[in-house]
PDB file of C-alpha atoms in Angstrom:
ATOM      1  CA  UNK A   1     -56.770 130.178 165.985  1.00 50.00           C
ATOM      2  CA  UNK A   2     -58.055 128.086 163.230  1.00 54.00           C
ATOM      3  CA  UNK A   3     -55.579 128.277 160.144  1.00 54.00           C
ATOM      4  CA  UNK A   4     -57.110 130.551 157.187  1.00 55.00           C
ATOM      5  CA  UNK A   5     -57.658 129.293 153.425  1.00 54.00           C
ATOM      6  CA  UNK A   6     -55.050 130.901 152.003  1.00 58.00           C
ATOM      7  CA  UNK A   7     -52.561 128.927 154.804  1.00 53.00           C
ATOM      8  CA  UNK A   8     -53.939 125.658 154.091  1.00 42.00           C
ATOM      9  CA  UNK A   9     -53.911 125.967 149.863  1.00 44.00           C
ATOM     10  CA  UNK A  10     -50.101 127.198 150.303  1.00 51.00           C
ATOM     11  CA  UNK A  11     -49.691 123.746 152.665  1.00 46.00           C
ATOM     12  CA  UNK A  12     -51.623 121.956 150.153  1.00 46.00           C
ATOM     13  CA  UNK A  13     -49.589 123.480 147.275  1.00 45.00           C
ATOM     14  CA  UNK A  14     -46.155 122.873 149.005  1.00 44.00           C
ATOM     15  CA  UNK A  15     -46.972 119.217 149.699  1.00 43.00           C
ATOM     16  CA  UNK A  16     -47.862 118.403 145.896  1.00 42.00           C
ATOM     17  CA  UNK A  17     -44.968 119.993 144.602  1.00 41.00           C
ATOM     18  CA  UNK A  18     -42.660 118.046 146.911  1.00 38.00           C
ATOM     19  CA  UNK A  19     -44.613 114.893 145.891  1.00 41.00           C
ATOM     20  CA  UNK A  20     -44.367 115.500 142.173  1.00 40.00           C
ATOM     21  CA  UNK A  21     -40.266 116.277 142.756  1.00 44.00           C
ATOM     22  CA  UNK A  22     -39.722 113.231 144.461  1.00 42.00           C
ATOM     23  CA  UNK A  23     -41.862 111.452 141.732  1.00 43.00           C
ATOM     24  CA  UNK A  24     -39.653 112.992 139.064  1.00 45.00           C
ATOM     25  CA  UNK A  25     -36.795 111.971 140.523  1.00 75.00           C
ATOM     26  CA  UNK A  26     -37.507 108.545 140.736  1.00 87.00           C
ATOM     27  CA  UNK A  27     -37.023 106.482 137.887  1.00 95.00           C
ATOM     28  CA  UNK A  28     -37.150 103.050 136.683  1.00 97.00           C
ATOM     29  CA  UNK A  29     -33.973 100.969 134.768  1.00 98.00           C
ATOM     30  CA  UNK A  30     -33.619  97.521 133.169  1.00 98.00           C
ATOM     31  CA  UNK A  31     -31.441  95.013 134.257  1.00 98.00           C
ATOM     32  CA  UNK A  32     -30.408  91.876 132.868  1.00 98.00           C
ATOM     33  CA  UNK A  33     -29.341  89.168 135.646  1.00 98.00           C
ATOM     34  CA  UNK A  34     -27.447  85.784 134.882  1.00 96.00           C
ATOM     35  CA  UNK A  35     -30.165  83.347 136.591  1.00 92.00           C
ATOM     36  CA  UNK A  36     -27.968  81.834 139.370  1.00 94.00           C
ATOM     37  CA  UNK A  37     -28.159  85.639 141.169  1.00 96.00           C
ATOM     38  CA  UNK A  38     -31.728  85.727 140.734  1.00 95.00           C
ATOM     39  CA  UNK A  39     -33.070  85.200 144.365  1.00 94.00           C
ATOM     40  CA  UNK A  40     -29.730  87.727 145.585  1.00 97.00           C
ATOM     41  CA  UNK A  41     -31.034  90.432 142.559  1.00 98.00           C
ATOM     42  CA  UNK A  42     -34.602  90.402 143.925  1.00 98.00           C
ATOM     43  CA  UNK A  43     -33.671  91.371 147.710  1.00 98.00           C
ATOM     44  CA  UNK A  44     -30.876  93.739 146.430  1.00 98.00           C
ATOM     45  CA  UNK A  45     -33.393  95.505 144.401  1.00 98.00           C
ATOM     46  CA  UNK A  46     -35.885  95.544 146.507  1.00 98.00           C
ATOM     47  CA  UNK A  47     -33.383  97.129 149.584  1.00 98.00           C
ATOM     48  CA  UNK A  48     -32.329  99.891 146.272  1.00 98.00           C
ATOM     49  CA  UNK A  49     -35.616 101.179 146.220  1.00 98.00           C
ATOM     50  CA  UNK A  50     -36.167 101.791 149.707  1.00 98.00           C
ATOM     51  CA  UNK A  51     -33.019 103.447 149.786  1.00 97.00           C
ATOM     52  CA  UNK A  52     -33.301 105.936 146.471  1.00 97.00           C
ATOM     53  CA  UNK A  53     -36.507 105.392 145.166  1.00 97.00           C
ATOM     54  CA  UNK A  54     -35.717 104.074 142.165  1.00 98.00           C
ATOM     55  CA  UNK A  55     -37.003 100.840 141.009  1.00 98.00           C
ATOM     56  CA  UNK A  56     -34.654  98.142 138.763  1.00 98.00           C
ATOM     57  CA  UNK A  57     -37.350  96.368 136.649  1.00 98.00           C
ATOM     58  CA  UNK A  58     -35.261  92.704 136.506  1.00 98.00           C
ATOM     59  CA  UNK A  59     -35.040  90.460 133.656  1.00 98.00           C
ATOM     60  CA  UNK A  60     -33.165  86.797 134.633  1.00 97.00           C
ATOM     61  CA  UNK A  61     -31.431  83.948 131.881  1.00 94.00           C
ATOM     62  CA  UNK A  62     -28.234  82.170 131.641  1.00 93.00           C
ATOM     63  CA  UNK A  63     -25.746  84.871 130.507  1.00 95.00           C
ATOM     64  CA  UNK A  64     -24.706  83.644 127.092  1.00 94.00           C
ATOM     65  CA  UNK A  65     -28.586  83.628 125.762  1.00 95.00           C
ATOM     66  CA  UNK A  66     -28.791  87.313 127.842  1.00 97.00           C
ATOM     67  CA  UNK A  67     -25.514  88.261 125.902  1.00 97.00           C
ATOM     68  CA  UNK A  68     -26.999  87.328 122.994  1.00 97.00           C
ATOM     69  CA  UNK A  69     -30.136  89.451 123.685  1.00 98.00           C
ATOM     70  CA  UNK A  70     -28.171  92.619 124.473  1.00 98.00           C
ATOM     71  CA  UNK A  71     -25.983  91.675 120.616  1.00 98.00           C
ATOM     72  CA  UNK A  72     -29.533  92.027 119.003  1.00 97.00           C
ATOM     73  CA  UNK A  73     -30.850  95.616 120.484  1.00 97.00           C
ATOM     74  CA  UNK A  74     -32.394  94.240 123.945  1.00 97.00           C
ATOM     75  CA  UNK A  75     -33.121  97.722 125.815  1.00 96.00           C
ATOM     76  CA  UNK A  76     -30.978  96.757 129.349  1.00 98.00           C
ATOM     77  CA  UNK A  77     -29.447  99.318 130.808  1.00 98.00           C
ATOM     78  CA  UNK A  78     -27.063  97.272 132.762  1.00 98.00           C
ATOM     79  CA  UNK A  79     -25.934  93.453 132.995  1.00 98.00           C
ATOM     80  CA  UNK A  80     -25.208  91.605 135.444  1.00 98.00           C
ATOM     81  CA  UNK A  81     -23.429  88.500 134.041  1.00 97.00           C
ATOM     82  CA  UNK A  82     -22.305  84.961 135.603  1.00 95.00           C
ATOM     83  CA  UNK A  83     -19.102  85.675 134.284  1.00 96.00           C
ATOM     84  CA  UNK A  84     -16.236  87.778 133.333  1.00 97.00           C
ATOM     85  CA  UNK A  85     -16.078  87.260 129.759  1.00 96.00           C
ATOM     86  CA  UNK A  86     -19.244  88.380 128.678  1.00 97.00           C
ATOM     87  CA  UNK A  87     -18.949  91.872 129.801  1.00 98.00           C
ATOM     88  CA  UNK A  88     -15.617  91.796 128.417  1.00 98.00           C
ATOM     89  CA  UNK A  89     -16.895  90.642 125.040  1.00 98.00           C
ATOM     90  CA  UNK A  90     -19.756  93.831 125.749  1.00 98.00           C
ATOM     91  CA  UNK A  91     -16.347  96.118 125.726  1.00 98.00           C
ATOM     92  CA  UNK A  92     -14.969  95.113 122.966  1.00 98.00           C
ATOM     93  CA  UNK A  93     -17.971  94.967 120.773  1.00 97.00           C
ATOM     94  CA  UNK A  94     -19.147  98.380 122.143  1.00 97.00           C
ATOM     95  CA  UNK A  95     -21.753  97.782 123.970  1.00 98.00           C
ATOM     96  CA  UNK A  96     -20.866  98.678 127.145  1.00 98.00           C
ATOM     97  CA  UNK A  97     -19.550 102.257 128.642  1.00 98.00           C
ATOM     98  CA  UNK A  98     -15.814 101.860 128.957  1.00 97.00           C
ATOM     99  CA  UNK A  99     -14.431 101.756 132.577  1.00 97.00           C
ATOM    100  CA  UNK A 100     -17.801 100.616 134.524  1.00 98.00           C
ATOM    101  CA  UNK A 101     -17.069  97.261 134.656  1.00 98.00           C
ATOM    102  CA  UNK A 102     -16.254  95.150 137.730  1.00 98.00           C
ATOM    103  CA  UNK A 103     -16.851  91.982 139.863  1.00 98.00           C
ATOM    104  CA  UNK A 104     -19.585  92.411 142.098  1.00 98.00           C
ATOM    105  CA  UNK A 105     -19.647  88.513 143.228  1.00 98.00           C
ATOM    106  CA  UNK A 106     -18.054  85.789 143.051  1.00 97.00           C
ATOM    107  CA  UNK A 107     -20.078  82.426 142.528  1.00 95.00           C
ATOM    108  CA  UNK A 108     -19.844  78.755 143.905  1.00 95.00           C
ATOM    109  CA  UNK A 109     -21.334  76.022 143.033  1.00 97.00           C
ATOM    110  CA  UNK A 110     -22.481  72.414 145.185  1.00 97.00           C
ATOM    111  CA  UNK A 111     -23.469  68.950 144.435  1.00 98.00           C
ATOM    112  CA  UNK A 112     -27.043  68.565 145.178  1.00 98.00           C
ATOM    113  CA  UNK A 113     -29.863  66.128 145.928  1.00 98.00           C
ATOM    114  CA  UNK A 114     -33.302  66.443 147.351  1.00 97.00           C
ATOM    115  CA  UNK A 115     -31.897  62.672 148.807  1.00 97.00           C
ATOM    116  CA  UNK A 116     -30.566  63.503 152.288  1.00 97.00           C
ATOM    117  CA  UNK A 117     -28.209  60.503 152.101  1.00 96.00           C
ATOM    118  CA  UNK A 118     -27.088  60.719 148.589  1.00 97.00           C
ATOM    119  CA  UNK A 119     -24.214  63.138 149.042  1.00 97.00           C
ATOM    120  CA  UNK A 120     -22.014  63.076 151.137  1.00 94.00           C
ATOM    121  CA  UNK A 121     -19.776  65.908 152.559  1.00 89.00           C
ATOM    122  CA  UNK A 122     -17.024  64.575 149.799  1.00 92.00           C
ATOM    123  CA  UNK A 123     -18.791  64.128 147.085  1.00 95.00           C
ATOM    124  CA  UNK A 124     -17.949  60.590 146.599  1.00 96.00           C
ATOM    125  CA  UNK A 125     -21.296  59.461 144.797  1.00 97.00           C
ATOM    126  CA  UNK A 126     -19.868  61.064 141.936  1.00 98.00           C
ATOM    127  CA  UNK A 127     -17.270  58.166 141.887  1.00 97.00           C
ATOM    128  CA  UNK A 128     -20.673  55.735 142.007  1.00 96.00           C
ATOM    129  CA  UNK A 129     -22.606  56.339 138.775  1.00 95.00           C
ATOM    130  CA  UNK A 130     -24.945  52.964 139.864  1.00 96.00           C
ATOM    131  CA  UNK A 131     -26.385  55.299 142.601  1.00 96.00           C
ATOM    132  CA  UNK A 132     -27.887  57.581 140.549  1.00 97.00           C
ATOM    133  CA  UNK A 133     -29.929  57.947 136.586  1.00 97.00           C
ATOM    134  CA  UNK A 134     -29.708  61.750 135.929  1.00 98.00           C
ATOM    135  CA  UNK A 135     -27.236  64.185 136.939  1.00 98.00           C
ATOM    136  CA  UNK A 136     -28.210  68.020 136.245  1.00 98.00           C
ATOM    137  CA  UNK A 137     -26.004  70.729 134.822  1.00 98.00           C
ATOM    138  CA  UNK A 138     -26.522  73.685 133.361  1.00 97.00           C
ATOM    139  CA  UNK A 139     -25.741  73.949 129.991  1.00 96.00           C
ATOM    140  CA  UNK A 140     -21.383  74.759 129.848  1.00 96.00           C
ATOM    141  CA  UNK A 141     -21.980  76.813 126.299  1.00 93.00           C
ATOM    142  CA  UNK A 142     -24.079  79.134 127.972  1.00 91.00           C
ATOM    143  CA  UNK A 143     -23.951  79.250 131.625  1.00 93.00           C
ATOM    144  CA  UNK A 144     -20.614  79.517 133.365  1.00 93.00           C
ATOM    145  CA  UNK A 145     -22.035  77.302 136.350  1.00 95.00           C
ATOM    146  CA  UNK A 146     -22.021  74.883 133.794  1.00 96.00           C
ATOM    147  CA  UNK A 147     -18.932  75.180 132.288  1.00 96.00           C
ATOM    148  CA  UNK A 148     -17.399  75.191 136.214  1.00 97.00           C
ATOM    149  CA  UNK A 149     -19.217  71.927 136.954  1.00 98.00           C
ATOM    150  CA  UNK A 150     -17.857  70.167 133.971  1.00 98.00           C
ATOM    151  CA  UNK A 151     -14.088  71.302 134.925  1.00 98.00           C
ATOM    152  CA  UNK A 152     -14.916  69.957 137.982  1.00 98.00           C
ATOM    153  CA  UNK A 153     -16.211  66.712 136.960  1.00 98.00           C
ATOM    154  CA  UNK A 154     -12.986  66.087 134.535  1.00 98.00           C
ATOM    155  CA  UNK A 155     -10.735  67.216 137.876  1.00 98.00           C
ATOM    156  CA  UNK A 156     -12.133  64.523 139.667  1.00 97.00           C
ATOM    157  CA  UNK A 157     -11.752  61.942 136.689  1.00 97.00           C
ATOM    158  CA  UNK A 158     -15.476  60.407 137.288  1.00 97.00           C
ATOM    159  CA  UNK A 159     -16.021  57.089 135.632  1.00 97.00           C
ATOM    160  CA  UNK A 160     -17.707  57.682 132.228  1.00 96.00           C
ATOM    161  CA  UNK A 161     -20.951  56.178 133.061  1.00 97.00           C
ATOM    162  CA  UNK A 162     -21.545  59.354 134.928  1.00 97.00           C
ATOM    163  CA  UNK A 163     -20.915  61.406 131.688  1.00 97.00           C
ATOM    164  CA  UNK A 164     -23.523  59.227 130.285  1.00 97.00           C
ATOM    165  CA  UNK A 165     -26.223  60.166 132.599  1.00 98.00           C
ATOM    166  CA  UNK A 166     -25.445  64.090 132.385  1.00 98.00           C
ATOM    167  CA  UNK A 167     -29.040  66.278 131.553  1.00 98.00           C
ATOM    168  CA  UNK A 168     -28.645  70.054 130.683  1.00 97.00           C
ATOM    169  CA  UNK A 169     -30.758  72.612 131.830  1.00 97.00           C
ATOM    170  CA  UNK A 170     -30.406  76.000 129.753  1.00 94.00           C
ATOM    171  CA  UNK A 171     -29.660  77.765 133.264  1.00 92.00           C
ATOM    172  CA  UNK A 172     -28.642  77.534 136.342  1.00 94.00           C
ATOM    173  CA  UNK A 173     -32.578  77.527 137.451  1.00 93.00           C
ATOM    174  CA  UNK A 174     -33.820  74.996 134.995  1.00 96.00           C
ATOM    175  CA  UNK A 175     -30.765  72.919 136.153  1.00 97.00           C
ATOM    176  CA  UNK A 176     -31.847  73.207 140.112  1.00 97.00           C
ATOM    177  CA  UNK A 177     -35.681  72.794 139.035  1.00 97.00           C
ATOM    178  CA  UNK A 178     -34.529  69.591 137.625  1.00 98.00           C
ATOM    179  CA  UNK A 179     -32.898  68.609 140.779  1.00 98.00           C
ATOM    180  CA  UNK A 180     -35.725  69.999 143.056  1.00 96.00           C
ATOM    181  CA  UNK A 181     -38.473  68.278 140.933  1.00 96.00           C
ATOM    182  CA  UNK A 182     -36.771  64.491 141.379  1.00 95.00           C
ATOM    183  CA  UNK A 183     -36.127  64.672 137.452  1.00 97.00           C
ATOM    184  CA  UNK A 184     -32.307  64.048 138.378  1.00 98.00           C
ATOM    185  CA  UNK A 185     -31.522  62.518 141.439  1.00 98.00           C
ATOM    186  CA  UNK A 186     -29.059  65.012 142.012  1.00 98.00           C
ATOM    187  CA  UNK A 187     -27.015  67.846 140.176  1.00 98.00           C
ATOM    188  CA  UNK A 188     -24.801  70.957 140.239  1.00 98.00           C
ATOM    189  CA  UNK A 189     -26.266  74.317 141.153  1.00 97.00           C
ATOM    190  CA  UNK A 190     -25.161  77.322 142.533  1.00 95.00           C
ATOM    191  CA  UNK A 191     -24.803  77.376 145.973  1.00 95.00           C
ATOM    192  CA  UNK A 192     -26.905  80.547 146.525  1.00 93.00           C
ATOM    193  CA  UNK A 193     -29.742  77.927 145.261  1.00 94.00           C
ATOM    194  CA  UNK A 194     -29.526  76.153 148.414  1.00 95.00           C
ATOM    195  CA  UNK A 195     -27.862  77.742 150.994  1.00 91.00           C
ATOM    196  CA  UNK A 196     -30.912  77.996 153.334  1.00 87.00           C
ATOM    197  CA  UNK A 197     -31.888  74.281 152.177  1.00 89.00           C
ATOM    198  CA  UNK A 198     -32.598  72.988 155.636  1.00 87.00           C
ATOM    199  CA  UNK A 199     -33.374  69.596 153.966  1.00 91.00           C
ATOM    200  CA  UNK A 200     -31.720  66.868 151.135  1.00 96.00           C
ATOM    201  CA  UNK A 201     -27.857  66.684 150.765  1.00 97.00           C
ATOM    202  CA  UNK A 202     -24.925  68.297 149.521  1.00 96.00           C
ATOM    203  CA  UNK A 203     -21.463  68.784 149.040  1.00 97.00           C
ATOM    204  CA  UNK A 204     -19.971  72.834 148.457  1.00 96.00           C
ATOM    205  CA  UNK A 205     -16.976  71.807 145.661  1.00 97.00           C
ATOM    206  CA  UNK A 206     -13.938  73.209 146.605  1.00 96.00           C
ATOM    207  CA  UNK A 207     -12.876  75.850 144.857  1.00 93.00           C
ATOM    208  CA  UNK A 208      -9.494  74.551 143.435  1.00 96.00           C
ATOM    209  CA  UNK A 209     -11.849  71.784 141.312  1.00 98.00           C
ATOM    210  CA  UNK A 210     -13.154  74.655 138.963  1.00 97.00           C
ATOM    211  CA  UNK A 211     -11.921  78.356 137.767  1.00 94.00           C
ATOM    212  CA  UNK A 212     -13.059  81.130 140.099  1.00 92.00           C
ATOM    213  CA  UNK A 213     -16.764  82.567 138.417  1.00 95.00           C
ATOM    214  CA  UNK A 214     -16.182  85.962 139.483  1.00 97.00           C
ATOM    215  CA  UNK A 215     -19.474  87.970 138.127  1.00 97.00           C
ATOM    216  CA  UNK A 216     -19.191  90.983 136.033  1.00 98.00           C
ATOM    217  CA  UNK A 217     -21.129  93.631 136.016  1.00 98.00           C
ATOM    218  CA  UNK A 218     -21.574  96.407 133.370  1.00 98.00           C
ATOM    219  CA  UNK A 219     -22.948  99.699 132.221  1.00 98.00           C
ATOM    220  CA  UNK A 220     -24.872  99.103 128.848  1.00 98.00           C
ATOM    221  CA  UNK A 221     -24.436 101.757 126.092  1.00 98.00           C
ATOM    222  CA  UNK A 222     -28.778 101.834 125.910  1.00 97.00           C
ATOM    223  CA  UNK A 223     -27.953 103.198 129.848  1.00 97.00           C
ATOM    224  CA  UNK A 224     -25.607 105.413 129.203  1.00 97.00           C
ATOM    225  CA  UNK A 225     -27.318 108.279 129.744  1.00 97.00           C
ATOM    226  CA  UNK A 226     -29.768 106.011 132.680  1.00 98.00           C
ATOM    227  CA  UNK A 227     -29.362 107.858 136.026  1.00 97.00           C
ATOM    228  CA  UNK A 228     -31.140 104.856 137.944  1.00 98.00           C
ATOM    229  CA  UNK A 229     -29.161 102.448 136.320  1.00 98.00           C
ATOM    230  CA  UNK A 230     -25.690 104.574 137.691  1.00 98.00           C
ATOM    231  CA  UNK A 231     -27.299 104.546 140.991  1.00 98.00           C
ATOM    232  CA  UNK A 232     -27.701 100.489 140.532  1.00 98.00           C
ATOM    233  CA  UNK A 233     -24.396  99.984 139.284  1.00 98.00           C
ATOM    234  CA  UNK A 234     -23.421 101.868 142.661  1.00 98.00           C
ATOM    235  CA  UNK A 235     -25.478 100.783 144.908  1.00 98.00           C
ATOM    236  CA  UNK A 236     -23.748  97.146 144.475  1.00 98.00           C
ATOM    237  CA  UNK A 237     -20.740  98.386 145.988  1.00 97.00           C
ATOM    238  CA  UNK A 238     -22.287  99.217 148.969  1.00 98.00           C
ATOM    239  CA  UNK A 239     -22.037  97.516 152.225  1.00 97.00           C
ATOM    240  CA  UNK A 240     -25.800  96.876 152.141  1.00 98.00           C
ATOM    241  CA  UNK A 241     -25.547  94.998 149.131  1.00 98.00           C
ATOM    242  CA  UNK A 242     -22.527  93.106 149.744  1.00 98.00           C
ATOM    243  CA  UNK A 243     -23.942  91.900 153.187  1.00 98.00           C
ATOM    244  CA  UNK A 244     -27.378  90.525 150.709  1.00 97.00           C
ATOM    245  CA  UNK A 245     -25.105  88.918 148.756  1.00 97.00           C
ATOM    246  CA  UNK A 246     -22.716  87.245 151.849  1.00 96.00           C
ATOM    247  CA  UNK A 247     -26.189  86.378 152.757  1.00 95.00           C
ATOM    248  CA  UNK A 248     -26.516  84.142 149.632  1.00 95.00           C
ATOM    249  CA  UNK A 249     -23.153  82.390 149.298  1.00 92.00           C
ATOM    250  CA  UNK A 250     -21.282  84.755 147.398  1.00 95.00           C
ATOM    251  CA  UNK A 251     -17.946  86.071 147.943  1.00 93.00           C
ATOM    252  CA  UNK A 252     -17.326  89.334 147.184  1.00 93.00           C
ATOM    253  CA  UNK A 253     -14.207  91.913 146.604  1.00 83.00           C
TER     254      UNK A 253
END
């Protein structure tokens, strides 16, 4: 019995209206994402998607210059910092909802060289500033991968000459493009840079040389009232997140 008009408008009908609901329930949010979690961010938000149907529309820097953005009315709706003490500072200076913050990974950085006989699995070429020219890190003022590489570099007391030949990048990306392009024979980047690196050299710093980056992340004021950006901020707690970012190098909580 073939189905009558009336049955298949009322299918027809049913079908578009379930379409447009799940439509209007899907939204889209801004995040802000220190540059070291970039490739992490992009998986993460691509698995958030699938999951809720939301998308996160992602913006990447070195957290002080993103900081600095959200101090002068940039429309995130959450941050994800490279750091603790920038969502702090967001707190304080009322930017940020009270009582969403917490540490969704914690960062590590490694000595790197495209040169697969450079570095070695101590790190001593640091101790050898005639092997090298240029030694990449990002820049300490604004990116806490930078600031962790040059605690590490006065915990090791290097020679001076290899203070001499220190080049800043103004992230943690520019720093590893440095690195990657042969502009610095080697540098420090974040691990989750190179974890997969199949080829070059390099040496994971233990984590006593530097002070633990645990990265904060925070509910923006501007998202207060952002439904997909809640769903973000919750989504990184769970386990399908935290096994993308085990994935890259990260610890996590």
């Amino acid at each position: 019995m073939k189905p009558s008009i009336q049955s298949l408008l009322s299918a027809s009908i049913l079908a578009l209206s379930l379409t447009i609901g799940a439509a209007a329930q899907a939204a889209e949010t801004k995040v802000a994402v220190a540059a070291n979690f970039t490739a992490a961010a992009k998986e993460i938000a691509t698995a958030f998607e699938a999951e809720t149907g939301h998308t996160a529309v992602l913006s990447f820097g070195s957290t002080g210059k993103i900081y600095t953005q959200i101090a002068n009315g940039a429309p995130f709706s959450l941050f994800l910092a490279a750091d603790q003490a920038r969502p702090i500072k967001a707190e304080k200076e009322g930017l940020a909802v009270a009582d969403t913050r917490f540490t969704y990974a914690q960062g590590k950085i490694v000595l790197y060289s495209t040169d697969p006989a450079l570095v070695d699995s101590e790190g001593a070429v640091l101790q050898s500033p005639d092997k090298f020219d240029k030694l990449a890190i990002a820049n300490p003022k604004t990116a806490p991968y930078g600031a962790a590489a040059m605690e590490t570099l006065a915990n090791l007391k290097v020679p001076s000459a290899v203070m001499d030949a220190l080049v800043q990048g103004d992230s943690i990306s520019q720093t590893h493009q440095f690195v990657a392009s042969g502009n610095a024979q080697l540098g420090f980047v974040a691990l989750s840079q190179v974890v997969d690196s199949k080829e070059g050299s390099q040496w994971v710093v233990p984590s006593d040389l530097y002070t633990p980056i645990k990265q904060d992340v925070v509910l923006l004021k501007t998202g207060a009232d952002d439904e997909a950006a809640k769903a973000f901020l919750a989504f990184l707690k769970s386990d399908t997140a935290k096994a993308i970012i085990l994935k890259f190098g990260y610890g996590v909580e």
